[in-house]
PDB file of C-alpha atoms in Angstrom:
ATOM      1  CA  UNK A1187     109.420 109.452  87.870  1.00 74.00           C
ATOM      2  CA  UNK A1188     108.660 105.662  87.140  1.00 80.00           C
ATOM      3  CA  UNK A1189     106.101 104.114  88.426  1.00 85.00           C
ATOM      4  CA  UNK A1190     105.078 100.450  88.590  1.00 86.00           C
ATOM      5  CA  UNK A1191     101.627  98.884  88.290  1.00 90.00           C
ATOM      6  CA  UNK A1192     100.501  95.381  89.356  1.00 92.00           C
ATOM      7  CA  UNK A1193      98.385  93.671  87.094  1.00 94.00           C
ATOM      8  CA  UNK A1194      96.909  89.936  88.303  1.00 94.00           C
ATOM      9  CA  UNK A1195      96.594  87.861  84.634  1.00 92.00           C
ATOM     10  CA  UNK A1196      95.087  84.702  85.303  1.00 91.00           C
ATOM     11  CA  UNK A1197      96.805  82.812  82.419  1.00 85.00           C
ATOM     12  CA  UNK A1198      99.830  82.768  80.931  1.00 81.00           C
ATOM     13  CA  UNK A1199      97.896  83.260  77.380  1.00 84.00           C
ATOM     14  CA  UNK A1200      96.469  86.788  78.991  1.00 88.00           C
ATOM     15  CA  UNK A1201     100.048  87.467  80.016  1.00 84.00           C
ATOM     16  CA  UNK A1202     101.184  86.879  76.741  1.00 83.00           C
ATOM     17  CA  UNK A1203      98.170  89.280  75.149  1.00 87.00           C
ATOM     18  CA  UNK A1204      99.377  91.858  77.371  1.00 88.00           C
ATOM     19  CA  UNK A1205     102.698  91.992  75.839  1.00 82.00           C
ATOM     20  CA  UNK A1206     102.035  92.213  72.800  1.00 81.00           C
ATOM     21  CA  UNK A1207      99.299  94.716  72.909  1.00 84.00           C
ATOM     22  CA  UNK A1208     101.822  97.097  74.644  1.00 77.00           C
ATOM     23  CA  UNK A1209     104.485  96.230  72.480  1.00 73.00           C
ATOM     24  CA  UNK A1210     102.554  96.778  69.719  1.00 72.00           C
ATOM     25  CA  UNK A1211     100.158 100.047  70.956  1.00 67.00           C
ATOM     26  CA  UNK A1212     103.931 101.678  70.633  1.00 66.00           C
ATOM     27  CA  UNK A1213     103.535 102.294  74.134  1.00 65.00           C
ATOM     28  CA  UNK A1214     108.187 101.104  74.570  1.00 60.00           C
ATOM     29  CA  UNK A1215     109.014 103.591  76.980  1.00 52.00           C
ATOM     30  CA  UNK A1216     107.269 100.672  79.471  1.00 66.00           C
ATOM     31  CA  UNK A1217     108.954  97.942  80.589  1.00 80.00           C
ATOM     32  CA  UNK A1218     106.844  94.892  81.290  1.00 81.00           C
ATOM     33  CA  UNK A1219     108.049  92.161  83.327  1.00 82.00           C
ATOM     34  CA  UNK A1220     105.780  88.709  84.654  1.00 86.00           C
ATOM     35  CA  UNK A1221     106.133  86.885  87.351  1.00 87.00           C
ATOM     36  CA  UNK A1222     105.270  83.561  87.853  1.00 83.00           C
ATOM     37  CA  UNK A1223     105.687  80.241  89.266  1.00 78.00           C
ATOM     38  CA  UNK A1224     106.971  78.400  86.245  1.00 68.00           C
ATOM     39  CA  UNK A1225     109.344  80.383  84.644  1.00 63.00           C
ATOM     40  CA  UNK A1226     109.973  78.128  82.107  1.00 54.00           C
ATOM     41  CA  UNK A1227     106.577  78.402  81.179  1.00 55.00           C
ATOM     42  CA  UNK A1228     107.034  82.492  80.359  1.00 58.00           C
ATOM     43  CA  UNK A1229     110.103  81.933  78.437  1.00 54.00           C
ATOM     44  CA  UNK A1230     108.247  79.396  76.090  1.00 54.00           C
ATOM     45  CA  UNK A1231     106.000  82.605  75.067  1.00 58.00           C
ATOM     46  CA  UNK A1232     108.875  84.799  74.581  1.00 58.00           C
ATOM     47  CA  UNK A1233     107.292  86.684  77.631  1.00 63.00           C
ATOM     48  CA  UNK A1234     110.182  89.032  79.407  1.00 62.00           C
ATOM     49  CA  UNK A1235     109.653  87.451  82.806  1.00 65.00           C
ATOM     50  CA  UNK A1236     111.169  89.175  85.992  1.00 71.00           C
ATOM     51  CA  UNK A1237     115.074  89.329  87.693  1.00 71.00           C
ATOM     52  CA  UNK A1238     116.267  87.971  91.070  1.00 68.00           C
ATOM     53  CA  UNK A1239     116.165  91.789  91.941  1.00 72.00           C
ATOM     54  CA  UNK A1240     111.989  91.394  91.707  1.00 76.00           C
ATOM     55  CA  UNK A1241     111.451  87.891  92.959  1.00 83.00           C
ATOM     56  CA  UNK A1242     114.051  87.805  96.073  1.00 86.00           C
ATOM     57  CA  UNK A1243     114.498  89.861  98.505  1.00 87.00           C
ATOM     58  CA  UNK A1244     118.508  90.502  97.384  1.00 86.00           C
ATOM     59  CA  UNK A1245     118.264  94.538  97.098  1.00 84.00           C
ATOM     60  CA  UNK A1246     117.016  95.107 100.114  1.00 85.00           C
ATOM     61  CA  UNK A1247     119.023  92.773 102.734  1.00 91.00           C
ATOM     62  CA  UNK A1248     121.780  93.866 100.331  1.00 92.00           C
ATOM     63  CA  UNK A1249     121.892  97.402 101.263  1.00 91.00           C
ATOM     64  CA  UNK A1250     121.031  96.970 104.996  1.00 93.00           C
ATOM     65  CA  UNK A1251     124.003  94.469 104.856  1.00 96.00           C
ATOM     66  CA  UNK A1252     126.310  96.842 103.789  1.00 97.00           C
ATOM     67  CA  UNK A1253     125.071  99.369 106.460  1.00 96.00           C
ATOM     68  CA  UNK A1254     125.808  97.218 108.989  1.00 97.00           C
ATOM     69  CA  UNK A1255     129.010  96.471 107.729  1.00 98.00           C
ATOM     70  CA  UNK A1256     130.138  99.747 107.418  1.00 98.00           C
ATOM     71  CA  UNK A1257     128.807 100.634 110.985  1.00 98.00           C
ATOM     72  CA  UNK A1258     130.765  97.923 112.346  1.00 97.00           C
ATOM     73  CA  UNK A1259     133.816  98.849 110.132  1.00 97.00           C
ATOM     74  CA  UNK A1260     133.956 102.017 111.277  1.00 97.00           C
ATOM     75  CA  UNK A1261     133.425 101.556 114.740  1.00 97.00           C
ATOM     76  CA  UNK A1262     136.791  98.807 114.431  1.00 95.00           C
ATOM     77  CA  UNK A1263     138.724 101.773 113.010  1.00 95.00           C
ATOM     78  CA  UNK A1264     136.980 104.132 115.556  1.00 94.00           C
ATOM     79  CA  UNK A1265     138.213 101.487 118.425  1.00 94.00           C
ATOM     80  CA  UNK A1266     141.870 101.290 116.611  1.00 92.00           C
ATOM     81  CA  UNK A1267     142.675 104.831 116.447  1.00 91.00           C
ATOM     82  CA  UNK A1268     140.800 105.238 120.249  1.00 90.00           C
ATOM     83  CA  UNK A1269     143.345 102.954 121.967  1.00 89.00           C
ATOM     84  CA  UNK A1270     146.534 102.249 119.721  1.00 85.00           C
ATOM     85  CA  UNK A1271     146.686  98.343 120.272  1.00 83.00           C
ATOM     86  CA  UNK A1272     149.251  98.087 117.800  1.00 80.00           C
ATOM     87  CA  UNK A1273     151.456 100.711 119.513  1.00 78.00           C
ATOM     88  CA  UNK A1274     151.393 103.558 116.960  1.00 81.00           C
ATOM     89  CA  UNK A1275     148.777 104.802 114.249  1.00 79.00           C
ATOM     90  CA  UNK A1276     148.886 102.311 111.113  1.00 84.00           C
ATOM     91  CA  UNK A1277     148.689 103.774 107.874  1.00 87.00           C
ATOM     92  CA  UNK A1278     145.747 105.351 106.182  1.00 90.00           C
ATOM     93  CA  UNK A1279     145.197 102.814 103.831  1.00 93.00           C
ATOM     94  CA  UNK A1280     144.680 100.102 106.542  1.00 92.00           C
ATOM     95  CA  UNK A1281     141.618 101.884 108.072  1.00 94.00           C
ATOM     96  CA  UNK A1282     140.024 102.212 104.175  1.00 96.00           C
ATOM     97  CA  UNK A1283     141.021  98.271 103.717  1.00 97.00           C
ATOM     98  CA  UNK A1284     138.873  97.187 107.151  1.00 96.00           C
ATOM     99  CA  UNK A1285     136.240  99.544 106.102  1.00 97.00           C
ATOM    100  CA  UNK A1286     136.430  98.311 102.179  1.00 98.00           C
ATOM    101  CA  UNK A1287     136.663  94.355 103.424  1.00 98.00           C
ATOM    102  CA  UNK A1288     134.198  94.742 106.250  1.00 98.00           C
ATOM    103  CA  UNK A1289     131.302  96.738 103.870  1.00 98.00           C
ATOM    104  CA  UNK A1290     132.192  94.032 101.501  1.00 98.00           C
ATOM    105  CA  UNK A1291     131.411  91.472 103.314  1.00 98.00           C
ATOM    106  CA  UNK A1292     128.355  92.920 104.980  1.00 97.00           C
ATOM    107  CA  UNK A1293     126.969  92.646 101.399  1.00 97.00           C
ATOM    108  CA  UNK A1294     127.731  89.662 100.731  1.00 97.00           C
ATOM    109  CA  UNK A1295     125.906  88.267 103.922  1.00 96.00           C
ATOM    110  CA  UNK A1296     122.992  90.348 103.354  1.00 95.00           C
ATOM    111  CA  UNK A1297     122.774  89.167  99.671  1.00 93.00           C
ATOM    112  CA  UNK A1298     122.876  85.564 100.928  1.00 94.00           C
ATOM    113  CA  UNK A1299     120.427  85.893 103.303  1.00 94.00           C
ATOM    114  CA  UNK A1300     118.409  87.933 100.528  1.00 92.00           C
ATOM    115  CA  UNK A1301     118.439  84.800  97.911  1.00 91.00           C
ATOM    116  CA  UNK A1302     116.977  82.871 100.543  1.00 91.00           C
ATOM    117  CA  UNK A1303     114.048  85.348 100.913  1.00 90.00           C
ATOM    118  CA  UNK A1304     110.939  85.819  98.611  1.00 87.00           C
ATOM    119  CA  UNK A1305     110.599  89.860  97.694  1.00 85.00           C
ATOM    120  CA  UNK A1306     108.587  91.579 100.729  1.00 84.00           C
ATOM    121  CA  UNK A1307     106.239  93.289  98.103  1.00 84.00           C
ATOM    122  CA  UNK A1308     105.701  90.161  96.140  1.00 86.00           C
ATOM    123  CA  UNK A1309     104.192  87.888  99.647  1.00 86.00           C
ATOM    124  CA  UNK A1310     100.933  90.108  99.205  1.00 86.00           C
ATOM    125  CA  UNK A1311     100.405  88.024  95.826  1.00 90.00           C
ATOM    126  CA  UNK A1312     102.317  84.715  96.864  1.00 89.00           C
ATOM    127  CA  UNK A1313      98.793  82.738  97.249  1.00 91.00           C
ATOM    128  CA  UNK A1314      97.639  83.998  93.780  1.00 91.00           C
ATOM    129  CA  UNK A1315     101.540  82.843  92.486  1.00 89.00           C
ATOM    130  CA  UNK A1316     100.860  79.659  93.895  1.00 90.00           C
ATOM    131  CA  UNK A1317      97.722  79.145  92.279  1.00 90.00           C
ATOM    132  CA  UNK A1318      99.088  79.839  88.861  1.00 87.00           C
ATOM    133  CA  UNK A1319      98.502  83.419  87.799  1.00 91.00           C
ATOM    134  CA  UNK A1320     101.131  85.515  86.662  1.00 89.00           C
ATOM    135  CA  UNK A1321     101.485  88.833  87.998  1.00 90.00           C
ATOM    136  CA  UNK A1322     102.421  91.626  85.136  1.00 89.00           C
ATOM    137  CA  UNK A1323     104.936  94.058  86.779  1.00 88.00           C
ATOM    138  CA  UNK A1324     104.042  97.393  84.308  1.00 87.00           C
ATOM    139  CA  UNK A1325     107.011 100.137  84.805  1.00 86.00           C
ATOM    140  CA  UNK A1326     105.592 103.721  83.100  1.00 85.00           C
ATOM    141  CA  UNK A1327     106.806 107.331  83.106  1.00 83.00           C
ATOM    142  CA  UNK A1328     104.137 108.848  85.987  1.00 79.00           C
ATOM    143  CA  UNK A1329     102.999 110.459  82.923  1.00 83.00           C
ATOM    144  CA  UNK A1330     101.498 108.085  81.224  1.00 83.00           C
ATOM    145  CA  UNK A1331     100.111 106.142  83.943  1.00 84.00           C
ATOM    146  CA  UNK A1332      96.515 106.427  83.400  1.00 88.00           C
ATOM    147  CA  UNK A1333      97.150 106.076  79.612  1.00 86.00           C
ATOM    148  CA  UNK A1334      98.421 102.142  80.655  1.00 86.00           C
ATOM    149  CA  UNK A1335      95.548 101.764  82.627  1.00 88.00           C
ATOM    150  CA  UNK A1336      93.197 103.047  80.178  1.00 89.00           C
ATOM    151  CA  UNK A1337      94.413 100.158  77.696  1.00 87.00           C
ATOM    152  CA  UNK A1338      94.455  97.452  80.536  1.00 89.00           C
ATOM    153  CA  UNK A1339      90.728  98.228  81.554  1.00 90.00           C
ATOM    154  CA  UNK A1340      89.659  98.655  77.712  1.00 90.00           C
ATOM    155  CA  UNK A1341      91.670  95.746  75.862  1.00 90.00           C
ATOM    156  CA  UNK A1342      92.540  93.473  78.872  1.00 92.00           C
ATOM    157  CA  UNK A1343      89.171  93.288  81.243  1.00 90.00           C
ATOM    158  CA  UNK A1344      90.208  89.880  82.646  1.00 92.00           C
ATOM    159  CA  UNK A1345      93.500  90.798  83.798  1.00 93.00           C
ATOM    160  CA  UNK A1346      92.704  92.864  86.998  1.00 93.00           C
ATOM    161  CA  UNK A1347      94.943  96.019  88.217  1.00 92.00           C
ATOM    162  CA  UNK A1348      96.122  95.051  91.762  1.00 92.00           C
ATOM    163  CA  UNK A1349      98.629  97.451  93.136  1.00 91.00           C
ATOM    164  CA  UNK A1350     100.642 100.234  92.373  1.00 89.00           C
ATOM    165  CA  UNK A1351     104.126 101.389  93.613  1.00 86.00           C
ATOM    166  CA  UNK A1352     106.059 104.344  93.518  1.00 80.00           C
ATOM    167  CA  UNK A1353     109.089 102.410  92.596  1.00 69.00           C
ATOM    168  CA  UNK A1354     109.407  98.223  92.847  1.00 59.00           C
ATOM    169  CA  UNK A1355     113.034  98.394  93.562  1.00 63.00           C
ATOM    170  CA  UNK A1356     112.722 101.056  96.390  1.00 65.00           C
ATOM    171  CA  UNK A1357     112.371  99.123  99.458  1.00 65.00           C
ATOM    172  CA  UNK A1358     111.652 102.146 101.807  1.00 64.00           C
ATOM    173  CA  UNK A1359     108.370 102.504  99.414  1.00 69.00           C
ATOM    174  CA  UNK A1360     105.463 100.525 100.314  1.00 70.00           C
ATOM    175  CA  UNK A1361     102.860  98.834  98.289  1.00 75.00           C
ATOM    176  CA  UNK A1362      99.178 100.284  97.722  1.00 77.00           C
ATOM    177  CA  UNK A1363      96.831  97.588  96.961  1.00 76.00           C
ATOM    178  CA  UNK A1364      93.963  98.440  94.978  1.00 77.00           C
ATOM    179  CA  UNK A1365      90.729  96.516  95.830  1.00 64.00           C
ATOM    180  CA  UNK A1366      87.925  95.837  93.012  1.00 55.00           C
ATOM    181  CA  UNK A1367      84.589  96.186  93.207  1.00 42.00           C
TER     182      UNK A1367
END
């Protein structure tokens, strides 16, 4: 099972040694992404920086979009077959098209109103985001999580572990900070 680990780097450089050293510690079963407000700025490093999936809220309004569609799909086709308005039963395939068109179209308004959204997971850093750090999104096999954090706390001691996540993707899972002391 994947896990994924929130690091807080206060500078792009530290970002940047981050990468590497993981790269480079053979550790490529990981995937590392970084977040930040100026993208432009990670791309410069050759730093992998993150997707729309991790910055916007897309997934998630996606897939309750679709439920809703297909709720209200099927209660159309419920209604049609209930009461006939068209005189007698229309073919099969018409009840899979509403169901089909309306699903369809209950992700597509969920995924607009997802773009518009920042990730509900990623508003517990936003003020940090704003202030210029980067936050390092670590992805590792449960296996070898304390191995990664071993290596942050040893090699990286300014970059400070944040939160951890059974899955980033999963929106049903919620975010564990971690507080310092």
């Amino acid at each position: 099972m994947m896990k994924c680990i929130y690091y807080v780097a206060p500078t792009p450089e530290d970002s940047k040694r981050v990468a590497d050293d993981l790269c480079i510690t053979g550790m490529d079963d990981l995937l590392l992404n970084v977040i930040g407000k100026k993208e432009s700025g990670l791309s410069q490093q050759k730093i992998g920086s993150s997707s729309y999936i991790e910055t916007l809220e897309l997934a998630c309004t996606a897939l309750l979009g679709a439920s809703l569609g297909l709720w209200v799909a099927l209660s159309i086709v419920g209604l049609l077959m209930l009461f006939e308005p068209f005189g007698s039963q229309p073919p099969f395939e018409i009840y899979i098209a509403i169901i089909a068109v309306t699903t369809l179209f209950g992700i597509w308004e969920g995924g607009l109103f997802g773009v518009a959204r920042e990730n509900f997971k990623l508003t517990e850093f936003h003020d940090e985001l704003e202030a210029g750090k980067h936050l390092i999104l670590i992805y590792t096999p449960g296996i070898r999580e304390r191995e990664v954090k071993k290596a942050m706390q040893e090699r990286h001691p300014s970059v400070r572990l944040a939160a951890e996540d059974a899955h980033f993707i999963n929106p049903l899972c919620r975010l564990k900070r971690v507080t310092c002391t």
